[in-house]
Coordinates of C-alpha atoms in Angstrom, one line a residue:
M1 CA -88.5 29.9 -15.7
S2 CA -92.2 30.3 -15.2
K3 CA -94.6 29.4 -18.0
I4 CA -95.9 33.0 -17.5
N5 CA -94.2 34.8 -20.3
H6 CA -96.5 37.7 -21.2
I7 CA -97.1 41.0 -19.5
N8 CA -100.8 40.7 -19.4
N9 CA -100.3 37.6 -17.2
M10 CA -98.1 39.1 -14.7
L11 CA -99.0 38.1 -11.2
K12 CA -100.6 41.0 -9.4
L13 CA -98.8 41.4 -6.1
G14 CA -100.0 44.2 -3.6
L15 CA -97.9 45.1 -0.9
L16 CA -99.9 46.9 2.0
I17 CA -97.9 49.7 3.5
T18 CA -99.5 49.7 6.9
N19 CA -99.5 52.5 9.6
R20 CA -96.6 51.9 11.8
H21 CA -95.0 49.2 9.4
R22 CA -91.4 48.1 10.0
L23 CA -89.3 49.9 7.4
L24 CA -86.8 46.7 7.1
S25 CA -89.7 44.4 6.5
V26 CA -91.0 46.7 3.5
A27 CA -87.5 47.0 2.2
A28 CA -86.7 43.2 2.3
I29 CA -90.0 42.3 0.3
L30 CA -89.3 44.7 -2.2
D31 CA -85.6 43.8 -2.7
V32 CA -86.4 40.0 -3.0
F33 CA -89.2 40.4 -5.5
E34 CA -87.7 43.1 -7.5
S35 CA -84.6 40.7 -7.7
V36 CA -86.9 38.0 -8.9
N37 CA -88.3 40.2 -11.7
G38 CA -84.6 41.1 -12.4
F39 CA -84.0 37.2 -13.2
Y40 CA -86.9 37.4 -15.7
E41 CA -85.5 40.6 -17.2
R42 CA -82.0 39.2 -17.9
A43 CA -83.6 36.3 -19.5
N44 CA -85.3 38.8 -21.8
Q45 CA -88.6 38.1 -20.4
P46 CA -91.4 40.3 -18.8
H47 CA -91.2 40.7 -15.1
F48 CA -93.2 38.0 -13.4
F49 CA -94.5 40.2 -10.5
N50 CA -96.6 43.2 -11.1
I51 CA -95.9 45.2 -7.8
T52 CA -98.5 47.8 -6.6
L53 CA -98.0 49.5 -3.2
F54 CA -101.5 50.1 -1.4
S55 CA -101.8 52.5 1.6
P56 CA -104.6 53.2 3.9
D57 CA -104.3 56.9 3.4
A58 CA -102.5 57.5 0.3
E59 CA -103.1 60.9 -1.4
P60 CA -102.9 61.6 -5.1
G61 CA -99.2 61.9 -6.2
K62 CA -97.8 60.1 -3.2
F63 CA -94.8 57.9 -3.5
Y64 CA -93.0 55.2 -1.4
G65 CA -89.4 55.5 -2.9
A66 CA -89.9 54.9 -6.4
Y67 CA -93.5 53.4 -6.3
P68 CA -96.6 55.4 -6.6
M69 CA -99.1 54.6 -3.8
Q70 CA -102.6 53.5 -4.4
P71 CA -105.2 54.2 -1.7
I72 CA -107.1 51.1 -0.5
S73 CA -110.5 53.2 -1.1
E74 CA -109.8 52.5 -4.8
F75 CA -110.2 48.7 -5.0
T76 CA -108.2 46.9 -7.5
K77 CA -108.2 43.1 -7.3
Q78 CA -104.9 41.6 -6.4
D79 CA -103.5 37.8 -6.8
L80 CA -101.4 38.0 -3.8
I81 CA -101.4 40.7 -0.8
L82 CA -98.3 40.9 1.5
V83 CA -98.7 42.3 5.0
P84 CA -95.3 43.6 6.2
A85 CA -94.2 43.3 10.1
F86 CA -95.2 46.2 12.4
G87 CA -92.4 48.2 14.1
A88 CA -91.5 47.9 17.6
G89 CA -93.9 49.1 20.1
D90 CA -97.5 48.7 21.1
V91 CA -99.0 46.1 18.7
Q92 CA -102.5 47.0 19.9
L93 CA -102.0 50.5 18.8
S94 CA -100.7 49.3 15.4
I95 CA -103.9 47.3 14.8
M96 CA -106.1 50.1 15.8
S97 CA -104.3 52.6 13.3
N98 CA -105.1 50.0 10.5
Q99 CA -108.4 49.2 11.4
C100 CA -109.5 50.6 7.9
C101 CA -107.5 48.0 6.3
I102 CA -109.6 45.0 7.6
P103 CA -112.6 45.4 5.1
W104 CA -110.2 45.7 2.3
L105 CA -108.1 42.6 3.3
W106 CA -111.5 40.7 3.5
E107 CA -112.5 42.0 0.2
Q108 CA -109.4 40.9 -1.5
Y109 CA -109.6 37.5 0.1
K110 CA -113.1 36.9 -0.9
S111 CA -112.3 38.0 -4.6
G112 CA -109.6 35.3 -4.7
A113 CA -106.5 36.9 -3.5
E114 CA -104.1 35.2 -1.2
L115 CA -102.8 36.8 1.8
A116 CA -99.3 36.7 3.4
S117 CA -98.1 38.4 6.7
F118 CA -94.6 38.7 7.8
C119 CA -93.8 38.4 11.5
T120 CA -96.0 40.6 13.6
G121 CA -98.1 41.4 10.4
A122 CA -100.1 38.3 11.5
F123 CA -101.7 40.4 14.3
L124 CA -103.6 42.5 11.7
L125 CA -104.9 39.4 9.8
A126 CA -105.9 37.8 13.3
A127 CA -107.7 41.1 14.2
A128 CA -109.5 40.8 11.0
G129 CA -110.6 37.3 12.0
L130 CA -108.9 35.9 8.7
L131 CA -106.9 33.6 10.8
N132 CA -109.7 32.2 12.9
G133 CA -109.6 28.2 12.6
K134 CA -106.4 28.4 10.7
H135 CA -102.8 27.6 11.4
A136 CA -100.3 30.6 12.0
T137 CA -97.1 31.8 13.4
T138 CA -95.5 35.1 14.1
H139 CA -92.3 36.2 15.8
I140 CA -91.4 33.6 18.4
D141 CA -91.4 36.4 21.2
A142 CA -94.9 37.5 20.0
A143 CA -96.5 34.0 19.8
E144 CA -98.0 33.9 23.4
A145 CA -99.6 37.4 22.8
L146 CA -100.9 36.3 19.6
A147 CA -102.4 33.3 20.9
S148 CA -103.9 34.7 24.1
N149 CA -105.4 37.6 22.3
F150 CA -106.8 35.6 19.4
P151 CA -107.7 32.0 20.8
D152 CA -109.3 31.1 17.8
I153 CA -105.9 30.7 15.9
I154 CA -104.5 27.3 15.7
M155 CA -101.1 28.4 16.9
K156 CA -97.9 26.9 15.5
S157 CA -95.3 29.0 17.6
D158 CA -92.3 27.3 16.3
A159 CA -93.0 27.1 12.8
V160 CA -91.0 29.3 10.2
V161 CA -94.0 29.3 7.5
T162 CA -97.5 28.2 7.8
E163 CA -100.1 28.0 4.7
D164 CA -103.7 27.4 5.4
K165 CA -106.7 28.1 2.9
G166 CA -104.8 30.7 1.0
I167 CA -103.4 32.6 4.0
F168 CA -99.5 32.3 4.8
T169 CA -97.6 33.6 7.7
S170 CA -94.1 33.7 8.7
G171 CA -92.2 33.8 11.9
G172 CA -89.9 36.6 13.0
A173 CA -87.0 38.4 11.4
T174 CA -85.2 36.2 8.7
S175 CA -88.0 33.7 8.7
S176 CA -89.8 36.3 6.5
F177 CA -87.2 35.3 3.7
H178 CA -88.3 31.7 4.0
L179 CA -91.9 32.7 3.5
M180 CA -90.8 34.7 0.4
L181 CA -89.0 31.8 -0.8
Y182 CA -92.0 29.4 -0.2
L183 CA -94.1 32.0 -2.4
I184 CA -91.5 32.3 -5.1
Q185 CA -91.2 28.4 -5.4
R186 CA -95.2 28.3 -5.6
F187 CA -95.4 30.7 -8.4
C188 CA -91.8 30.6 -10.1
G189 CA -90.7 27.1 -9.5
K190 CA -87.7 25.8 -7.7
D191 CA -84.9 26.6 -10.0
L192 CA -85.8 30.5 -9.4
T193 CA -86.1 29.8 -5.7
L194 CA -82.7 28.4 -5.4
R195 CA -81.3 31.3 -7.4
T196 CA -82.9 33.8 -5.0
A197 CA -81.8 31.8 -1.9
K198 CA -78.4 31.9 -3.2
M199 CA -78.3 35.5 -3.9
F200 CA -79.5 36.4 -0.4
A201 CA -77.5 33.6 1.4
I202 CA -80.7 32.2 2.9
D203 CA -80.5 29.1 4.9
M204 CA -83.1 27.0 3.3
D205 CA -83.0 24.0 5.7
R206 CA -84.4 25.9 8.6
E207 CA -87.7 24.2 9.9
Q208 CA -88.2 26.0 13.3
Q209 CA -87.5 29.5 14.8
T210 CA -87.5 28.2 18.5
Y211 CA -83.8 28.7 18.9
F212 CA -84.4 32.4 18.2
G213 CA -86.7 32.9 21.1
T214 CA -85.8 34.9 24.2
F215 CA -87.3 34.5 27.8
A216 CA -88.2 37.9 28.7
P217 CA -91.0 37.6 31.4
P218 CA -93.1 40.6 32.5
Q219 CA -91.9 42.1 35.8
N220 CA -94.6 45.1 36.2
H221 CA -97.7 42.9 36.6
G222 CA -98.5 44.4 40.0
D223 CA -98.3 41.2 42.0
G224 CA -95.5 41.8 44.7
L225 CA -95.8 38.3 45.8
V226 CA -95.0 36.9 42.5
N227 CA -92.2 39.6 41.9
M228 CA -90.7 38.1 45.3
A229 CA -90.6 34.6 43.6
Q230 CA -89.3 35.9 40.4
R231 CA -86.3 37.5 42.2
K232 CA -85.6 34.6 44.3
I233 CA -85.6 32.2 41.3
E234 CA -83.5 34.6 39.2
K235 CA -81.0 35.1 42.0
E236 CA -80.6 31.4 42.9
Y237 CA -81.3 29.4 39.8
Q238 CA -77.7 28.3 39.7
E239 CA -77.8 26.3 42.8
G240 CA -79.6 23.5 41.4
S241 CA -82.2 23.8 43.9
T242 CA -86.0 22.5 43.4
I243 CA -88.8 24.9 43.0
E244 CA -90.0 23.8 46.2
V245 CA -86.8 24.9 47.8
L246 CA -86.6 28.1 46.1
I247 CA -90.0 29.4 46.9
Q248 CA -90.2 28.0 50.5
D249 CA -89.7 31.3 52.0
I250 CA -92.5 33.0 50.1
P251 CA -95.3 33.9 52.5
A252 CA -97.9 32.0 50.8
S253 CA -99.1 28.4 50.3
R254 CA -97.3 26.6 47.3
R255 CA -100.9 26.3 45.6
N256 CA -101.6 30.0 46.0
V257 CA -98.0 30.9 44.6
V258 CA -98.6 28.5 41.6
R259 CA -101.9 30.2 40.9
R260 CA -100.9 33.6 41.0
F261 CA -97.6 33.1 39.1
K262 CA -99.8 31.5 36.3
Q263 CA -102.2 34.3 36.4
A264 CA -99.4 37.1 36.5
I265 CA -97.0 35.6 34.0
G266 CA -98.5 32.8 32.0
V267 CA -96.2 30.0 33.2
T268 CA -95.9 28.0 36.4
P269 CA -93.0 28.6 38.9
I270 CA -91.3 25.5 37.8
E271 CA -91.7 26.5 34.1
Y272 CA -90.2 29.7 35.1
L273 CA -87.3 28.1 36.6
Q274 CA -86.5 25.8 33.7
R275 CA -86.7 28.6 31.3
T276 CA -84.6 31.0 33.3
R277 CA -82.0 28.1 33.3
I278 CA -82.3 27.4 29.5
E279 CA -81.9 31.0 28.9
A280 CA -78.8 31.4 30.9
A281 CA -77.3 28.3 29.3
K282 CA -78.1 30.0 25.8
K283 CA -76.0 33.0 26.9
L284 CA -73.1 30.8 28.0
L285 CA -73.0 28.9 25.1
A286 CA -73.1 31.9 22.9
Q287 CA -70.7 34.3 24.7
T288 CA -68.2 32.0 26.4
D289 CA -66.0 28.9 25.5
Q290 CA -67.3 26.8 28.4
S291 CA -67.7 23.1 27.7
V292 CA -71.4 21.8 27.5
L293 CA -70.7 20.2 31.0
E294 CA -69.5 23.6 32.5
V295 CA -72.5 25.4 30.9
M296 CA -74.9 22.6 32.4
L297 CA -73.5 23.0 35.9
N298 CA -73.4 26.8 35.8
S299 CA -77.2 26.9 34.6
G300 CA -78.4 24.9 37.5
Y301 CA -78.6 21.4 36.2
N302 CA -76.7 18.3 37.1
D303 CA -77.7 15.5 34.7
L304 CA -76.1 15.9 31.3
K305 CA -78.6 13.6 29.5
S306 CA -81.6 15.5 31.0
F307 CA -80.1 18.9 30.2
R308 CA -79.6 18.1 26.5
Q309 CA -83.2 16.8 26.5
L310 CA -84.6 19.8 28.0
F311 CA -82.4 22.2 25.9
K312 CA -83.4 20.9 22.8
K313 CA -87.1 20.6 23.9
S314 CA -87.0 24.4 24.5
T315 CA -84.8 25.4 21.4
G316 CA -85.2 22.8 19.0
V317 CA -81.5 22.2 18.8
T318 CA -78.9 20.4 20.9
P319 CA -76.6 22.6 23.0
K320 CA -73.6 21.9 20.5
E321 CA -75.7 22.9 17.6
Y322 CA -76.8 26.1 19.2
R323 CA -73.0 27.1 19.9
D324 CA -72.3 26.3 16.4
K325 CA -74.9 28.7 15.1
F326 CA -74.5 31.6 17.8
N327 CA -71.1 31.4 19.5
I328 CA -69.7 35.1 18.7
A329 CA -66.1 33.8 19.0
R330 CA -66.6 31.2 16.5
L331 CA -68.2 33.1 14.2
E332 CA -65.4 35.7 14.3
T333 CA -62.8 33.0 13.9
G334 CA -60.2 33.6 11.0
G335 CA -61.5 37.2 10.7
Q336 CA -64.6 36.4 8.9
W337 CA -67.8 37.7 10.5
T338 CA -71.0 36.3 9.3
R339 CA -73.8 38.8 9.5
R340 CA -77.3 37.4 9.2
M341 CA -79.6 40.5 8.7
S342 CA -82.1 41.0 6.2
G343 CA -81.4 37.4 5.1
A344 CA -77.9 38.2 3.8
A345 CA -74.5 37.0 4.8
Y346 CA -71.7 39.4 4.5
L347 CA -68.0 38.1 4.9
D348 CA -65.0 40.4 5.7

């Protein structure tokens, strides 16, 4: 257990209940840190974390579940501030609806508090300028948007957790649990971290989140020529043709197509083709019992060594490792269904 054993020395943990926050993110944070306090309680020690919920617009007497809400207008210095993920939808709108939190976050940080954002909560820290010149991550599918909107960030898209000058960020979904474990180990030690990981069935060995990424390129960018090239690639990627062959009928020069593709989508046509093929391979590995060789051929590749190298570069794991993690039939074998949601695994 921690050396902290007196209630006056409890670590002040502030959870910022942002506007448009993701309910599951807040629930997971409270569940984990309440559970850690429970470990201390069962050891006849005071709670380690003094949890306070803060709100941009809390009114007197307002509660969030069992917790009274404290308005950020009443400044109370904290040791650690947690910023949950935003819910689905327009992240720019989420940032705008929480502008009033930015001075408060800066005041906490300057007063010595450490800050931790979960998943897309990093966008609020980025909008505040708190991530400028620092390493950061977010949900793998939001990483490009974070990097392009806030170019002063040192983006680590595949990282599960980052730490830089007292500011922590996490990747998406269950990566949030890895950040919580990281913080628990930092403040409470390894023993309590292992007990928490076991309680929530968290895979502590995960070092990257790239295999959770999904290639979902924009289609409504307004460039008809690029749309034409996209449809051509998505229809014929399995044929194993080069990008030059696939776009040869597009009524524009190759240089013009590449330039407009990059401008509209953010990747070149050849990158688009590779990511389309890898996405197809991921689906086949997860949803069918095809061999790796069959998956390779049905995804438009014809060299097994090259396919394995490209797949691992894109996802961080080999095709076999990906299948072992995500193939539905294998997960259901023997009537046991492992459900990894909110960091917990449930077995029938």
